[in-house]
Amino acid sequence: MGILRTGTTSAAVRIQVSRTGRPALQSPIKAPRLKPAGLPTELPLDQILLGDCVAALEALPPASVDLVFADPPYNLQLGGDLRRPDDSLVDAVDDDWDKFSSFAEYDAFTRAWLAECRRVLKPDGALWVIGSYHNIFRVGTILQDLGFWVLNDIVWRKANPMPNFRGRRFTNAHETLIWAARGEASKYTFHYEALKGGNDDLQMRSDWYLPLCTGEERLKDEGGAKVHPTQKPEALLARVMLSASNPGDVILDPFFGTGTTGAVAKALGRRFIGIERESAYAEAARKRIAAITPLPPEAFATAPSKRSEPRVPFLALVEAGLVKAGETVTDEKRRHKAIIRADGTLLLDPAVGSIHKIGALAQGLPSCNGWTFWHVERDGALMLLDTLRGEIRAQMAAA
């Protein structure tokens, strides 16, 4: 079961299947090309647009979405059947949507959809795109050529990768995500503190260890076959959205597939727009998303960023009577002591300076966060200055 599912879903999705057991694929449905003057003023929020992704993107208004998550065709270039050592056939990706006649054709397609994504992104928007070694380097070059500003590459390290059956290469155990702002000057969203808090107060790294989509989360047809060969895990999309978007943001997925982006967006209080050319996938996605019950707002509300909190000078604590002139501050291990002065500076004889400067001087370091270094004694126990600063901020918020 997906980590975000709170509603009831059916294990079997009723869709039309071909004689091979795979979803019956249909030819692309071309969305009408609209002139700029005829662009809609309202977004098709929480809808799946059935059709060619480039044509559908062209019909969206400019600067209208906050985040793009794209899982495009990887152009795997499979030349024949892939078999296990026991000669059984591997269910590899050999669908028509992943086939291109040449790298040039793939590059032209990639440039077209990336250009449209950049057009519909808000000035401070960002894009995530996932791929493998087959395509991600070509995608990265093109998005930089178009003006995107790369922020990180993320390695999704798979907990349960498919083995390399031929034994001629390393086991392909990861995929790569590129996170890029719309431009170099974009003020993109990043919830650093929230990610760090959920990671045992350690900075979130750029290698993510997550399992493949399996179990009840994997959509299957009535015959037990996978509805989509490359369905992404909800945990991956949840981390992307929690790190780089806010509740209420519009998330666009131009390669919607069976709707992982929409399912996670609905659960986390975001809006989505999906584009999918295959009607079988779109129908499976609609049923899947309809079964999702959104989490309560308190479960996904954006935690306040320390950078966004109002500035409180140390003098404010003195003026509020939370600390007193002449009182001593000390570090956690009581190795260093300084005296609070009436003007909000500290005295570490003979030096006088800010809580940060004197904290650095006491330790022989170039810098120091005095709020988290210095303590005062209250009721026989040490209390951080940062805790007292929080009281001032609470009073400011109440006012």
Coordinates of N, CA, C and O in Angstrom, one line a residue, residues 213-386:
C213 N 8.2 0.6 -7.0 CA 6.8 0.5 -6.8 C 6.4 -1.0 -6.8 O 6.5 -1.6 -7.9
T214 N 5.9 -1.5 -5.7 CA 5.5 -2.9 -5.6 C 4.3 -3.1 -4.8 O 3.7 -2.1 -4.3
G215 N 3.9 -4.3 -4.6 CA 2.7 -4.6 -3.7 C 1.4 -4.0 -4.2 O 1.2 -3.9 -5.4
E216 N 0.6 -3.6 -3.2 CA -0.7 -3.1 -3.6 C -0.7 -1.7 -4.3 O -1.6 -1.3 -4.9
E217 N 0.5 -1.0 -4.1 CA 0.6 0.2 -4.8 C 0.7 0.1 -6.3 O 0.3 0.9 -7.1
R218 N 1.3 -1.0 -6.8 CA 1.4 -1.3 -8.2 C 0.1 -1.7 -8.8 O -0.6 -2.6 -8.4
L219 N -0.3 -0.9 -9.8 CA -1.6 -1.1 -10.5 C -1.5 -2.3 -11.4 O -0.5 -2.4 -12.2
K220 N -2.5 -3.1 -11.4 CA -2.5 -4.3 -12.3 C -3.9 -4.4 -12.9 O -4.9 -4.0 -12.3
D221 N -3.9 -5.1 -14.1 CA -5.2 -5.2 -14.8 C -5.9 -6.5 -14.3 O -5.4 -7.2 -13.3
E222 N -7.0 -6.9 -14.8 CA -7.8 -8.0 -14.4 C -7.0 -9.3 -14.6 O -7.3 -10.3 -13.9
G223 N -6.0 -9.3 -15.5 CA -5.2 -10.5 -15.7 C -4.0 -10.6 -14.8 O -3.2 -11.5 -15.0
G224 N -3.8 -9.6 -14.0 CA -2.6 -9.6 -13.1 C -1.4 -9.0 -13.7 O -0.4 -8.9 -13.0
A225 N -1.5 -8.4 -14.9 CA -0.4 -7.8 -15.6 C -0.2 -6.3 -15.1 O -1.2 -5.7 -14.8
K226 N 1.0 -5.8 -15.1 CA 1.2 -4.4 -14.8 C 0.4 -3.5 -15.7 O 0.5 -3.7 -17.0
V227 N -0.3 -2.5 -15.2 CA -1.0 -1.6 -16.1 C 0.1 -0.7 -16.8 O -0.1 -0.4 -18.0
H228 N 1.1 -0.3 -16.1 CA 2.2 0.5 -16.7 C 3.5 0.0 -16.3 O 3.8 -0.4 -15.1
P229 N 4.5 -0.1 -17.2 CA 5.7 -0.8 -16.9 C 6.7 0.0 -16.1 O 7.6 -0.6 -15.5
T230 N 6.5 1.3 -16.0 CA 7.5 2.1 -15.2 C 6.8 3.0 -14.2 O 7.2 4.2 -14.0
Q231 N 5.8 2.5 -13.5 CA 5.1 3.2 -12.5 C 6.0 3.6 -11.4 O 6.7 2.8 -10.8
K232 N 6.1 4.9 -11.0 CA 7.0 5.4 -10.0 C 6.4 5.2 -8.6 O 5.1 5.4 -8.4
P233 N 7.2 5.0 -7.6 CA 6.7 4.9 -6.2 C 6.1 6.2 -5.7 O 6.7 7.3 -5.9
E234 N 5.1 6.2 -4.9 CA 4.5 7.4 -4.3 C 5.5 8.1 -3.4 O 5.5 9.3 -3.3
A235 N 6.4 7.3 -2.7 CA 7.3 7.9 -1.8 C 8.3 8.8 -2.5 O 8.7 9.9 -2.0
L236 N 8.6 8.5 -3.7 CA 9.5 9.4 -4.5 C 8.8 10.7 -4.8 O 9.4 11.8 -4.6
L237 N 7.6 10.7 -5.3 CA 6.9 11.9 -5.6 C 6.6 12.7 -4.3 O 6.6 13.9 -4.3
A238 N 6.3 12.0 -3.2 CA 6.1 12.7 -2.0 C 7.3 13.5 -1.5 O 7.1 14.7 -1.1
R239 N 8.5 13.0 -1.7 CA 9.7 13.7 -1.3 C 9.9 14.9 -2.2 O 10.3 16.0 -1.7
V240 N 9.6 14.7 -3.5 CA 9.8 15.8 -4.4 C 8.8 17.0 -4.0 O 9.2 18.1 -3.9
M241 N 7.6 16.7 -3.8 CA 6.6 17.7 -3.5 C 6.8 18.4 -2.1 O 6.7 19.6 -2.0
L242 N 7.1 17.6 -1.1 CA 7.3 18.1 0.2 C 8.6 19.0 0.2 O 8.7 19.9 1.0
S243 N 9.5 18.7 -0.6 CA 10.8 19.5 -0.6 C 10.7 20.8 -1.4 O 11.3 21.8 -1.1
A244 N 9.9 20.8 -2.5 CA 10.0 21.8 -3.5 C 8.6 22.5 -3.9 O 8.5 23.1 -4.9
S245 N 7.6 22.3 -3.1 CA 6.3 22.9 -3.4 C 5.6 23.2 -2.1 O 6.0 22.7 -1.0
N246 N 4.5 24.0 -2.2 CA 3.7 24.3 -1.0 C 2.3 23.8 -1.2 O 1.8 23.7 -2.3
P247 N 1.5 23.7 -0.1 CA 0.1 23.3 -0.3 C -0.6 24.3 -1.1 O -0.4 25.5 -1.1
G248 N -1.5 23.8 -2.0 CA -2.2 24.7 -3.0 C -1.4 25.0 -4.3 O -2.0 25.5 -5.2
D249 N -0.1 24.6 -4.4 CA 0.6 24.8 -5.6 C 0.1 23.9 -6.7 O -0.5 22.8 -6.4
V250 N 0.3 24.3 -7.9 CA -0.1 23.6 -9.1 C 1.0 22.8 -9.6 O 2.1 23.3 -10.0
I251 N 0.9 21.4 -9.7 CA 1.9 20.5 -10.1 C 1.5 20.0 -11.5 O 0.5 19.4 -11.7
L252 N 2.4 20.2 -12.5 CA 2.1 19.7 -13.9 C 2.9 18.5 -14.1 O 4.1 18.5 -13.9
D253 N 2.3 17.5 -14.7 CA 3.0 16.3 -15.1 C 2.6 16.0 -16.6 O 1.5 15.6 -16.9
P254 N 3.6 16.3 -17.5 CA 3.2 16.1 -18.9 C 3.3 14.6 -19.4 O 2.9 14.4 -20.6
F255 N 3.7 13.7 -18.6 CA 3.8 12.3 -18.9 C 3.1 11.5 -17.7 O 3.7 10.9 -17.0
F256 N 1.8 11.7 -17.6 CA 1.1 11.4 -16.4 C 1.0 9.9 -16.1 O 0.9 9.5 -14.9
G257 N 1.0 9.0 -17.1 CA 1.0 7.6 -16.9 C -0.2 7.2 -16.1 O -1.4 7.6 -16.4
T258 N 0.0 6.4 -15.0 CA -1.1 6.0 -14.2 C -1.4 6.9 -13.0 O -2.0 6.5 -12.0
G259 N -0.8 8.1 -13.0 CA -1.3 9.1 -12.1 C -0.6 9.2 -10.7 O -1.2 9.7 -9.8
T260 N 0.6 8.7 -10.6 CA 1.3 8.8 -9.3 C 1.4 10.3 -8.8 O 1.1 10.6 -7.7
T261 N 1.7 11.2 -9.8 CA 1.8 12.6 -9.4 C 0.5 13.1 -8.9 O 0.4 13.8 -7.9
G262 N -0.6 12.8 -9.6 CA -1.9 13.3 -9.2 C -2.4 12.7 -7.8 O -3.0 13.4 -7.0
A263 N -2.1 11.4 -7.6 CA -2.5 10.8 -6.4 C -1.7 11.4 -5.2 O -2.4 11.7 -4.1
V264 N -0.5 11.6 -5.3 CA 0.3 12.2 -4.2 C -0.1 13.7 -4.1 O -0.2 14.2 -2.9
A265 N -0.3 14.4 -5.2 CA -0.7 15.8 -5.1 C -2.0 15.9 -4.3 O -2.2 16.8 -3.4
K266 N -3.0 15.1 -4.6 CA -4.3 15.1 -3.9 C -4.1 14.9 -2.5 O -4.7 15.5 -1.6
A267 N -3.3 13.9 -2.1 CA -3.1 13.5 -0.7 C -2.4 14.6 0.1 O -2.7 14.8 1.3
L268 N -1.5 15.4 -0.6 CA -0.7 16.4 0.1 C -1.3 17.8 -0.1 O -0.5 18.8 0.1
G269 N -2.5 18.0 -0.5 CA -3.1 19.3 -0.6 C -2.6 20.2 -1.7 O -2.7 21.4 -1.7
R270 N -2.0 19.5 -2.8 CA -1.6 20.3 -4.0 C -2.7 20.1 -5.1 O -3.5 19.2 -5.0
R271 N -2.6 20.9 -6.1 CA -3.4 20.7 -7.3 C -2.6 20.1 -8.4 O -1.3 20.3 -8.4
F272 N -3.2 19.5 -9.4 CA -2.4 18.9 -10.4 C -3.0 19.1 -11.8 O -4.2 19.3 -11.9
I273 N -2.2 19.0 -12.8 CA -2.6 18.9 -14.2 C -1.8 17.8 -14.8 O -0.6 17.8 -14.8
G274 N -2.5 16.8 -15.4 CA -1.9 15.7 -16.0 C -2.1 15.7 -17.5 O -3.2 16.0 -17.9
I275 N -1.1 15.3 -18.2 CA -1.2 15.1 -19.7 C -0.8 13.7 -20.0 O 0.3 13.2 -19.6
E276 N -1.7 12.9 -20.7 CA -1.4 11.5 -21.0 C -2.0 11.2 -22.4 O -3.1 11.5 -22.7
R277 N -1.2 10.6 -23.2 CA -1.6 10.3 -24.6 C -2.3 8.9 -24.7 O -3.1 8.7 -25.6
E278 N -2.1 8.0 -23.7 CA -2.7 6.7 -23.8 C -4.0 6.7 -22.9 O -3.9 6.9 -21.7
S279 N -5.1 6.4 -23.6 CA -6.4 6.4 -22.9 C -6.5 5.4 -21.7 O -7.1 5.6 -20.7
A280 N -5.8 4.2 -21.9 CA -5.9 3.2 -20.9 C -5.2 3.6 -19.6 O -5.7 3.4 -18.5
Y281 N -4.0 4.3 -19.8 CA -3.3 4.8 -18.6 C -4.2 5.9 -17.9 O -4.3 6.0 -16.7
A282 N -4.7 6.8 -18.7 CA -5.5 7.9 -18.2 C -6.7 7.4 -17.4 O -7.0 7.9 -16.3
E283 N -7.4 6.4 -17.9 CA -8.5 5.8 -17.2 C -8.1 5.2 -15.9 O -8.8 5.3 -14.8
A284 N -7.0 4.5 -15.9 CA -6.5 3.9 -14.6 C -6.1 5.0 -13.6 O -6.4 4.8 -12.4
A285 N -5.5 6.1 -14.1 CA -5.2 7.2 -13.3 C -6.4 7.8 -12.6 O -6.4 8.1 -11.4
R286 N -7.4 8.0 -13.4 CA -8.7 8.6 -12.9 C -9.2 7.8 -11.7 O -9.6 8.3 -10.7
K287 N -9.3 6.5 -11.9 CA -9.8 5.7 -10.9 C -8.9 5.7 -9.6 O -9.4 5.7 -8.5
R288 N -7.7 5.6 -9.9 CA -6.7 5.6 -8.7 C -6.8 6.9 -7.9 O -6.9 6.9 -6.7
I289 N -6.9 8.1 -8.6 CA -6.9 9.3 -7.9 C -8.3 9.5 -7.2 O -8.3 10.1 -6.1
A290 N -9.3 9.1 -7.8 CA -10.7 9.2 -7.2 C -10.7 8.5 -5.8 O -11.5 8.8 -4.9
A291 N -9.9 7.4 -5.7 CA -9.9 6.6 -4.4 C -9.0 7.2 -3.3 O -9.0 6.7 -2.2
I292 N -8.3 8.3 -3.6 CA -7.4 8.9 -2.6 C -8.2 9.8 -1.7 O -8.9 10.7 -2.2
T293 N -8.0 9.7 -0.4 CA -8.6 10.6 0.5 C -7.4 11.5 1.0 O -6.4 11.1 1.5
P294 N -7.6 12.9 0.8 CA -6.6 13.8 1.2 C -6.2 13.7 2.7 O -7.1 13.4 3.5
L295 N -5.0 13.9 3.0 CA -4.6 13.9 4.4 C -5.1 15.2 5.0 O -5.4 16.2 4.4
P296 N -5.3 15.2 6.4 CA -5.7 16.4 7.0 C -4.6 17.5 6.9 O -3.4 17.2 6.9
P297 N -5.0 18.8 6.7 CA -4.0 19.8 6.5 C -2.9 19.9 7.5 O -1.8 20.2 7.1
E298 N -3.1 19.5 8.7 CA -2.0 19.6 9.7 C -1.0 18.6 9.4 O 0.2 18.7 9.9
A299 N -1.3 17.5 8.6 CA -0.3 16.5 8.3 C 0.6 16.9 7.2 O 1.7 16.2 7.0
F300 N 0.3 18.0 6.4 CA 1.2 18.4 5.4 C 1.5 19.9 5.3 O 2.2 20.4 4.4
A301 N 0.9 20.6 6.3 CA 1.2 22.1 6.3 C 2.7 22.4 6.3 O 3.4 21.7 7.0
T302 N 3.0 23.4 5.6 CA 4.5 23.7 5.5 C 5.0 24.3 6.8 O 4.4 25.2 7.4
A303 N 6.0 23.7 7.3 CA 6.6 24.1 8.5 C 7.3 25.5 8.3 O 7.9 25.7 7.3
P304 N 7.2 26.4 9.3 CA 7.8 27.7 9.1 C 9.3 27.6 8.9 O 9.9 26.9 9.7
S305 N 9.8 28.4 8.0 CA 11.3 28.4 7.8 C 11.9 29.4 8.8 O 11.3 30.5 9.0
K306 N 13.0 29.1 9.3 CA 13.7 30.0 10.2 C 14.1 31.3 9.5 O 14.1 32.4 10.1
R307 N 14.3 31.2 8.2 CA 14.7 32.3 7.4 C 13.5 33.3 7.3 O 13.7 34.5 7.0
S308 N 12.3 32.7 7.3 CA 11.1 33.6 7.1 C 10.6 34.2 8.4 O 9.7 35.0 8.4
E309 N 11.1 33.7 9.5 CA 10.7 34.2 10.8 C 11.2 35.6 11.1 O 12.3 36.0 10.6
P310 N 10.5 36.5 11.8 CA 10.9 37.8 12.1 C 12.2 37.9 12.8 O 12.5 37.1 13.7
R311 N 13.1 38.9 12.4 CA 14.3 39.0 13.1 C 14.1 39.6 14.5 O 13.4 40.5 14.7
V312 N 14.8 39.0 15.5 CA 14.8 39.4 16.8 C 16.2 39.6 17.3 O 17.0 38.7 17.4
P313 N 16.6 40.9 17.6 CA 17.9 41.1 18.1 C 18.0 40.7 19.6 O 17.0 40.7 20.3
F314 N 19.2 40.4 20.0 CA 19.4 40.0 21.4 C 19.0 41.1 22.4 O 18.5 40.8 23.5
L315 N 19.2 42.4 22.0 CA 18.8 43.5 22.8 C 17.3 43.4 23.2 O 16.9 43.8 24.3
A316 N 16.5 42.8 22.3 CA 15.0 42.7 22.6 C 14.8 41.8 23.8 O 13.8 42.0 24.5
L317 N 15.6 40.8 24.0 CA 15.5 39.9 25.2 C 15.8 40.7 26.4 O 15.2 40.5 27.5
V318 N 16.8 41.6 26.3 CA 17.2 42.4 27.5 C 16.0 43.3 27.8 O 15.6 43.5 29.0
E319 N 15.5 44.0 26.8 CA 14.4 45.0 27.0 C 13.1 44.3 27.5 O 12.4 45.0 28.2
A320 N 12.9 43.1 27.1 CA 11.7 42.4 27.6 C 11.9 41.8 29.0 O 10.9 41.2 29.5
G321 N 13.1 41.8 29.5 CA 13.3 41.2 30.8 C 13.5 39.7 30.9 O 13.5 39.1 31.9
L322 N 13.6 39.1 29.7 CA 13.9 37.7 29.6 C 15.3 37.4 30.0 O 15.5 36.2 30.5
V323 N 16.2 38.3 29.8 CA 17.6 38.2 30.4 C 17.9 39.5 31.0 O 17.3 40.5 30.7
K324 N 18.8 39.6 31.9 CA 19.1 40.8 32.6 C 20.6 41.2 32.4 O 21.5 40.3 32.4
A325 N 20.8 42.5 32.4 CA 22.2 43.0 32.3 C 22.9 42.6 33.6 O 22.4 42.7 34.7
G326 N 24.1 42.1 33.4 CA 24.9 41.6 34.5 C 24.8 40.1 34.7 O 25.6 39.5 35.4
E327 N 23.8 39.5 34.0 CA 23.6 38.1 34.1 C 24.7 37.4 33.3 O 25.2 37.9 32.3
T328 N 25.0 36.1 33.6 CA 26.1 35.4 32.9 C 25.4 34.4 31.9 O 24.4 33.7 32.2
V329 N 26.0 34.3 30.8 CA 25.6 33.2 29.8 C 26.8 32.2 29.7 O 28.0 32.6 30.0
T330 N 26.5 31.0 29.4 CA 27.5 30.0 29.3 C 27.2 29.0 28.2 O 26.0 29.0 27.7
D331 N 28.2 28.2 27.8 CA 27.9 27.2 26.8 C 27.3 26.0 27.5 O 27.3 25.9 28.7
E332 N 26.9 25.0 26.7 CA 26.3 23.8 27.2 C 27.1 23.0 28.3 O 26.6 22.5 29.2
K333 N 28.4 23.0 28.1 CA 29.3 22.3 29.0 C 30.0 23.2 30.0 O 30.9 22.8 30.8
R334 N 29.5 24.4 30.1 CA 29.9 25.4 31.1 C 31.4 25.7 31.0 O 32.1 25.9 32.0
R335 N 32.0 25.6 29.8 CA 33.4 25.9 29.7 C 33.7 27.4 29.5 O 34.8 27.8 29.8
H336 N 32.8 28.1 28.9 CA 33.0 29.5 28.6 C 31.8 30.3 29.3 O 30.7 29.9 29.3
K337 N 32.2 31.5 29.8 CA 31.2 32.4 30.4 C 31.4 33.8 29.9 O 32.5 34.2 29.7
A338 N 30.3 34.5 29.7 CA 30.3 35.9 29.3 C 29.2 36.6 30.1 O 28.2 36.0 30.5
I339 N 29.4 37.9 30.2 CA 28.4 38.8 30.9 C 27.6 39.6 30.0 O 28.1 40.2 29.0
I340 N 26.2 39.6 30.2 CA 25.3 40.3 29.4 C 25.4 41.8 29.8 O 25.4 42.1 31.0
R341 N 25.5 42.7 28.8 CA 25.6 44.1 29.0 C 24.2 44.7 28.7 O 23.4 44.2 28.0
A342 N 24.0 45.9 29.2 CA 22.7 46.6 29.1 C 22.4 46.9 27.6 O 21.2 47.1 27.3
D343 N 23.4 47.0 26.8 CA 23.2 47.4 25.4 C 23.0 46.2 24.5 O 22.9 46.4 23.2
G344 N 22.9 45.0 25.0 CA 22.6 43.8 24.2 C 23.9 43.2 23.7 O 23.8 42.3 22.8
T345 N 25.1 43.6 24.2 CA 26.3 42.9 23.8 C 26.8 42.0 24.9 O 26.2 42.1 26.0
L346 N 27.8 41.3 24.7 CA 28.4 40.4 25.7 C 29.8 40.9 26.0 O 30.5 41.4 25.1
L347 N 30.2 40.7 27.3 CA 31.6 41.0 27.7 C 32.3 39.7 28.0 O 31.9 38.9 28.9
L348 N 33.4 39.4 27.3 CA 34.3 38.3 27.6 C 35.6 39.0 27.7 O 36.4 39.2 26.8
D349 N 35.9 39.5 28.9 CA 36.9 40.4 29.3 C 38.3 40.1 28.5 O 38.7 38.9 28.6
P350 N 38.8 41.0 27.8 CA 38.4 42.4 27.6 C 37.5 42.7 26.4 O 37.2 43.8 26.2
A351 N 37.1 41.6 25.7 CA 36.4 41.8 24.4 C 34.9 42.1 24.7 O 34.3 41.5 25.6
V352 N 34.4 42.9 23.9 CA 32.9 43.2 23.9 C 32.4 43.1 22.4 O 33.0 43.5 21.5
G353 N 31.3 42.4 22.3 CA 30.7 42.2 21.0 C 29.4 41.5 21.0 O 28.8 41.2 22.1
S354 N 28.9 41.1 19.8 CA 27.6 40.5 19.7 C 27.6 39.1 20.3 O 28.7 38.5 20.5
I355 N 26.5 38.4 20.5 CA 26.5 37.1 21.0 C 27.2 36.1 20.0 O 27.7 35.1 20.4
H356 N 27.2 36.5 18.8 CA 27.8 35.6 17.7 C 29.3 35.9 17.8 O 30.1 34.9 17.7
K357 N 29.7 37.1 17.8 CA 31.2 37.4 17.8 C 31.9 36.9 19.0 O 32.9 36.3 18.9
I358 N 31.2 37.1 20.2 CA 31.9 36.6 21.4 C 31.8 35.1 21.5 O 32.8 34.4 22.0
G359 N 30.8 34.4 21.0 CA 30.7 33.0 20.9 C 31.9 32.4 20.1 O 32.5 31.4 20.4
A360 N 32.1 33.0 18.9 CA 33.2 32.6 18.1 C 34.6 32.8 18.8 O 35.5 32.0 18.7
L361 N 34.7 34.0 19.4 CA 36.0 34.3 20.1 C 36.3 33.3 21.2 O 37.4 32.8 21.4
A362 N 35.2 32.9 22.0 CA 35.4 32.0 23.1 C 35.9 30.6 22.6 O 36.7 30.0 23.3
Q363 N 35.5 30.2 21.4 CA 35.8 28.9 20.9 C 37.1 28.9 20.0 O 37.5 27.9 19.5
G364 N 37.5 30.1 19.6 CA 38.6 30.2 18.7 C 38.2 29.9 17.3 O 39.0 29.3 16.5
L365 N 36.9 30.2 16.9 CA 36.4 29.8 15.6 C 36.1 31.1 14.8 O 35.9 32.2 15.4
P366 N 36.0 31.0 13.5 CA 35.7 32.2 12.7 C 34.3 32.7 12.8 O 34.0 33.9 12.5
S367 N 33.4 31.8 13.1 CA 32.0 32.2 13.3 C 31.2 31.4 14.3 O 31.7 30.3 14.6
C368 N 30.1 31.8 14.7 CA 29.3 31.1 15.7 C 27.9 31.6 15.7 O 27.6 32.8 15.5
N369 N 26.9 30.7 15.8 CA 25.5 31.1 16.0 C 25.3 31.2 17.5 O 25.1 30.2 18.2
G370 N 25.3 32.5 18.0 CA 25.2 32.7 19.4 C 23.9 32.2 20.0 O 23.8 31.9 21.2
W371 N 22.8 32.2 19.2 CA 21.5 31.8 19.7 C 21.5 30.3 20.1 O 20.8 29.9 21.1
T372 N 22.3 29.5 19.4 CA 22.3 28.1 19.8 C 23.6 27.7 20.5 O 23.7 26.5 20.8
F373 N 24.4 28.6 20.8 CA 25.6 28.3 21.6 C 25.5 28.7 23.1 O 25.8 28.0 24.0
W374 N 25.0 29.9 23.3 CA 24.9 30.5 24.6 C 23.6 30.0 25.4 O 22.5 29.9 24.7
H375 N 23.7 29.8 26.7 CA 22.6 29.4 27.5 C 22.6 30.3 28.7 O 23.6 30.9 29.1
V376 N 21.4 30.4 29.3 CA 21.2 31.0 30.7 C 20.7 30.0 31.6 O 20.0 29.0 31.2
E377 N 20.9 30.2 32.9 CA 20.4 29.2 33.9 C 19.0 29.6 34.4 O 18.8 30.8 34.8
R378 N 18.1 28.7 34.3 CA 16.7 28.9 34.8 C 16.3 27.7 35.6 O 16.3 26.6 35.1
D379 N 15.9 28.0 36.8 CA 15.5 26.9 37.7 C 16.4 25.7 37.8 O 16.0 24.5 37.8
G380 N 17.7 26.0 37.9 CA 18.7 25.0 38.0 C 19.1 24.3 36.7 O 19.9 23.4 36.8
A381 N 18.5 24.7 35.6 CA 18.8 24.0 34.3 C 19.2 25.1 33.3 O 18.8 26.3 33.4
L382 N 20.0 24.7 32.3 CA 20.4 25.6 31.3 C 19.3 25.7 30.2 O 18.7 24.7 29.8
M383 N 19.1 26.9 29.7 CA 18.1 27.2 28.7 C 18.8 28.0 27.5 O 19.5 29.0 27.8
L384 N 18.6 27.5 26.3 CA 19.2 28.2 25.2 C 18.6 29.6 25.0 O 17.4 29.8 25.2
L385 N 19.4 30.5 24.6 CA 18.9 31.8 24.2 C 17.9 31.7 23.1 O 17.0 32.5 23.0
D386 N 18.1 30.7 22.2 CA 17.1 30.6 21.1 C 15.7 30.3 21.6 O 14.7 30.6 21.0

